[in-house]
Amino acid sequence: MKKRWVQAVAGDKETRDLLAQQLNIDPSLAGVLVQRGIKTFDEARYFFRPSLKDLHDPFLMKDMDKAMERIDLALASQERILIYGDYDVDGTTAVTLAYSFFKQFTTEIEYYIPDRHKEGYGISKQGIDYAAELQFTLIIALDCGIKSVEMIDYANTLGVDFIICDHHLPGPTLPSAVAVLDPKRADCNYPFKELAGCGIGFKLAQAYCMTRGLGAECYQKYMDLVMVSIAADIVPVVDENRILAYHGLIQLNNNPCTGLKALMETTGRKKSFTLTDVVFTLAPRINAAGRMDHAREAVKMMVCEEKESADVQSLLINLQNTERKTSDQNITAEALELIGTCEILMNKKTTVVYNEAWNKGVIGIVASRLTETYFRPTIVLTHSNGYLTGSARSVPGFDLYEALLSCSDLLVQFGGHKFAAGLSMLPENLDKFSERFEQTVAATITEEMLCPEIGIDTEIHLNQITAKFQRIIAQMAPFGPGNMAPVFVSHGLELVGRVFIVGDNHIKLSVKQQNSPIFDCIGFGLAEYEHILMQGKPFSMCYTIEENIWKDQHRIQLNIKGINTD
């Protein structure tokens, strides 16, 4: 599918030039900073030098004082505490953090992850019954619970208190928990609203250390876990998340927890991990445990303190990830065939597909793959415990949550955000839901949203690319939503030599622009452009700039995002 090139509106030239002078950097890079809201020297210093001193006061979060009071009471009375969390990466890292942290202060503590296949998402009745039966009187729930109003009411009847640490959008009524920590609460004045669930757990630990006069190291040692959750949950890498991701990466590459270190070794990667590496290597492995078996296996690995145990557990999870790959590839192929052989499905503005035999654990991945192929809001459903359960994915600019809200009378439950969601329905509602969802999306989505785009920051000449230029870009990392790697465009480029096909569908080539130096380029999945490039005509290219290290040789490399003939 051909992608639209959309170039960002340039920032104020006077502001850009002053910032370039103050920072002693190329005006084009200063322009990128201005486009991202970084307009002064002090704002640039805050951005380029993320400091732990700039973490927000956790007591600005609504109910944090109530959470501290209840935890203090539980610890003083030696109550049994259960750390409860979701089965994805954010949930399992959050459980690992909270369990490891509070285990320093009590032995009366365990963790619980609901079974994805038997209990589903959120606070389950089975989990509450488990807590009550084993005399847990306080549950700290992470990355879930904000919409579990009925389940919290049920827990209250059994004498089980809840502290909820969630980051999802609340419903119209908050659960009647002892404390509800969620920056997205309408009455919460916490200055940053986009923490991951593990980030909320981190703030809980930070608050506890502040009340007890404990050193920062007592909670900051878990930043590697927080960083993994930020990467995996695709939250904006800005503000507090940028600080935590930046320092968490340093910790991951220098002094990770024993479990993560063992998992890193299974990837075979020798170089330092970036946030992108975490997304594509560590996160899928952690997720695989809950997709193929039970997510407690991931927590079991991450809480390991002895290398031998961590190594055994990481190998198990690596094997589950291999099984996961096979499963999601097979289901994706089946789903693509289902759509490709049905003209009605092909011509819709949405994709809703169902097969009762599909593995519930991987349908979220399949939904993402189908969205990449057809670029439209997508829902993949399977059968589980008498319901149709599914994962939904959106395209940039379209609010998936609002679309599901308009179909809520046909759903048993749903939750998520603009870009991804989970849902369940009665089997007899499938046709009605598919029709309503299609009507809702078709009435509100624009043609532009249905066409993938490449966002371009600014145009530059290849002559501007120097070692210093590349170093400044590298200092803008970690990259992620809200702070993506800058994409540049250059026109009138010439091919130097020939195009090489690498693997099945990748290209390598060299380019220059007038009297510029020659730059090596790599284009992943862009083999279709080989014949265009070999025609010898000038062309335009959009790309990111990165450092390629090969046999201890450091070279600037352009990572191609798109090519157009001039």
PDB file of N, CA, C and O in Angstrom, residues 19 23 38 40-51 54 242:
ATOM      1  N   LEU A  19      17.596  29.208  18.997  1.00  0.00           N
ATOM      2  CA  LEU A  19      17.894  27.949  19.677  1.00  0.00           C
ATOM      3  C   LEU A  19      19.125  27.285  19.068  1.00  0.00           C
ATOM      4  O   LEU A  19      19.974  26.736  19.786  1.00  0.00           O
ATOM      5  N   LEU A  23      22.432  26.448  21.280  1.00  0.00           N
ATOM      6  CA  LEU A  23      22.862  25.055  21.449  1.00  0.00           C
ATOM      7  C   LEU A  23      24.047  24.698  20.556  1.00  0.00           C
ATOM      8  O   LEU A  23      24.607  23.603  20.680  1.00  0.00           O
ATOM      9  N   ILE A  38      10.078  22.209  22.035  1.00  0.00           N
ATOM     10  CA  ILE A  38      11.299  22.568  22.779  1.00  0.00           C
ATOM     11  C   ILE A  38      11.819  23.866  22.168  1.00  0.00           C
ATOM     12  O   ILE A  38      12.445  23.864  21.110  1.00  0.00           O
ATOM     13  N   THR A  40      13.241  26.750  24.132  1.00  0.00           N
ATOM     14  CA  THR A  40      14.215  27.558  24.878  1.00  0.00           C
ATOM     15  C   THR A  40      15.403  26.700  25.290  1.00  0.00           C
ATOM     16  O   THR A  40      15.343  25.462  25.258  1.00  0.00           O
ATOM     17  N   PHE A  41      16.451  27.366  25.723  1.00  0.00           N
ATOM     18  CA  PHE A  41      17.649  26.656  26.169  1.00  0.00           C
ATOM     19  C   PHE A  41      17.319  25.751  27.356  1.00  0.00           C
ATOM     20  O   PHE A  41      17.771  24.601  27.410  1.00  0.00           O
ATOM     21  N   ASP A  42      16.533  26.254  28.308  1.00  0.00           N
ATOM     22  CA  ASP A  42      16.196  25.459  29.490  1.00  0.00           C
ATOM     23  C   ASP A  42      15.354  24.240  29.125  1.00  0.00           C
ATOM     24  O   ASP A  42      15.535  23.145  29.685  1.00  0.00           O
ATOM     25  N   GLU A  43      14.417  24.416  28.186  1.00  0.00           N
ATOM     26  CA  GLU A  43      13.610  23.271  27.737  1.00  0.00           C
ATOM     27  C   GLU A  43      14.474  22.231  27.037  1.00  0.00           C
ATOM     28  O   GLU A  43      14.269  21.028  27.184  1.00  0.00           O
ATOM     29  N   ALA A  44      15.477  22.706  26.291  1.00  0.00           N
ATOM     30  CA  ALA A  44      16.395  21.793  25.612  1.00  0.00           C
ATOM     31  C   ALA A  44      17.259  21.042  26.626  1.00  0.00           C
ATOM     32  O   ALA A  44      17.515  19.837  26.470  1.00  0.00           O
ATOM     33  N   ARG A  45      17.687  21.730  27.660  1.00  0.00           N
ATOM     34  CA  ARG A  45      18.495  21.073  28.691  1.00  0.00           C
ATOM     35  C   ARG A  45      17.665  19.999  29.393  1.00  0.00           C
ATOM     36  O   ARG A  45      18.165  18.897  29.655  1.00  0.00           O
ATOM     37  N   TYR A  46      16.405  20.296  29.699  1.00  0.00           N
ATOM     38  CA  TYR A  46      15.507  19.324  30.323  1.00  0.00           C
ATOM     39  C   TYR A  46      15.344  18.105  29.418  1.00  0.00           C
ATOM     40  O   TYR A  46      15.302  16.962  29.874  1.00  0.00           O
ATOM     41  N   PHE A  47      15.259  18.340  28.095  1.00  0.00           N
ATOM     42  CA  PHE A  47      15.046  17.267  27.127  1.00  0.00           C
ATOM     43  C   PHE A  47      16.297  16.411  26.941  1.00  0.00           C
ATOM     44  O   PHE A  47      16.230  15.179  26.990  1.00  0.00           O
ATOM     45  N   PHE A  48      17.434  17.059  26.739  1.00  0.00           N
ATOM     46  CA  PHE A  48      18.658  16.322  26.434  1.00  0.00           C
ATOM     47  C   PHE A  48      19.319  15.706  27.668  1.00  0.00           C
ATOM     48  O   PHE A  48      20.115  14.785  27.544  1.00  0.00           O
ATOM     49  N   ARG A  49      18.991  16.199  28.829  1.00  0.00           N
ATOM     50  CA  ARG A  49      19.605  15.695  30.060  1.00  0.00           C
ATOM     51  C   ARG A  49      18.511  15.277  31.045  1.00  0.00           C
ATOM     52  O   ARG A  49      18.292  15.918  32.070  1.00  0.00           O
ATOM     53  N   PRO A  50      17.803  14.189  30.751  1.00  0.00           N
ATOM     54  CA  PRO A  50      16.712  13.761  31.657  1.00  0.00           C
ATOM     55  C   PRO A  50      17.245  13.482  33.058  1.00  0.00           C
ATOM     56  O   PRO A  50      18.194  12.717  33.233  1.00  0.00           O
ATOM     57  N   SER A  51      16.655  14.144  34.030  1.00  0.00           N
ATOM     58  CA  SER A  51      17.144  14.044  35.406  1.00  0.00           C
ATOM     59  C   SER A  51      16.093  13.438  36.327  1.00  0.00           C
ATOM     60  O   SER A  51      14.911  13.808  36.277  1.00  0.00           O
ATOM     61  N   ASP A  54      13.746  15.556  38.350  1.00  0.00           N
ATOM     62  CA  ASP A  54      12.540  16.136  37.753  1.00  0.00           C
ATOM     63  C   ASP A  54      11.330  15.201  37.807  1.00  0.00           C
ATOM     64  O   ASP A  54      10.277  15.512  37.237  1.00  0.00           O
ATOM     65  N   ARG A 242       9.885   9.801  29.678  1.00  0.00           N
ATOM     66  CA  ARG A 242      11.204   9.952  29.048  1.00  0.00           C
ATOM     67  C   ARG A 242      12.310   9.807  30.099  1.00  0.00           C
ATOM     68  O   ARG A 242      13.323   9.147  29.859  1.00  0.00           O
TER      69      ARG A 242
END
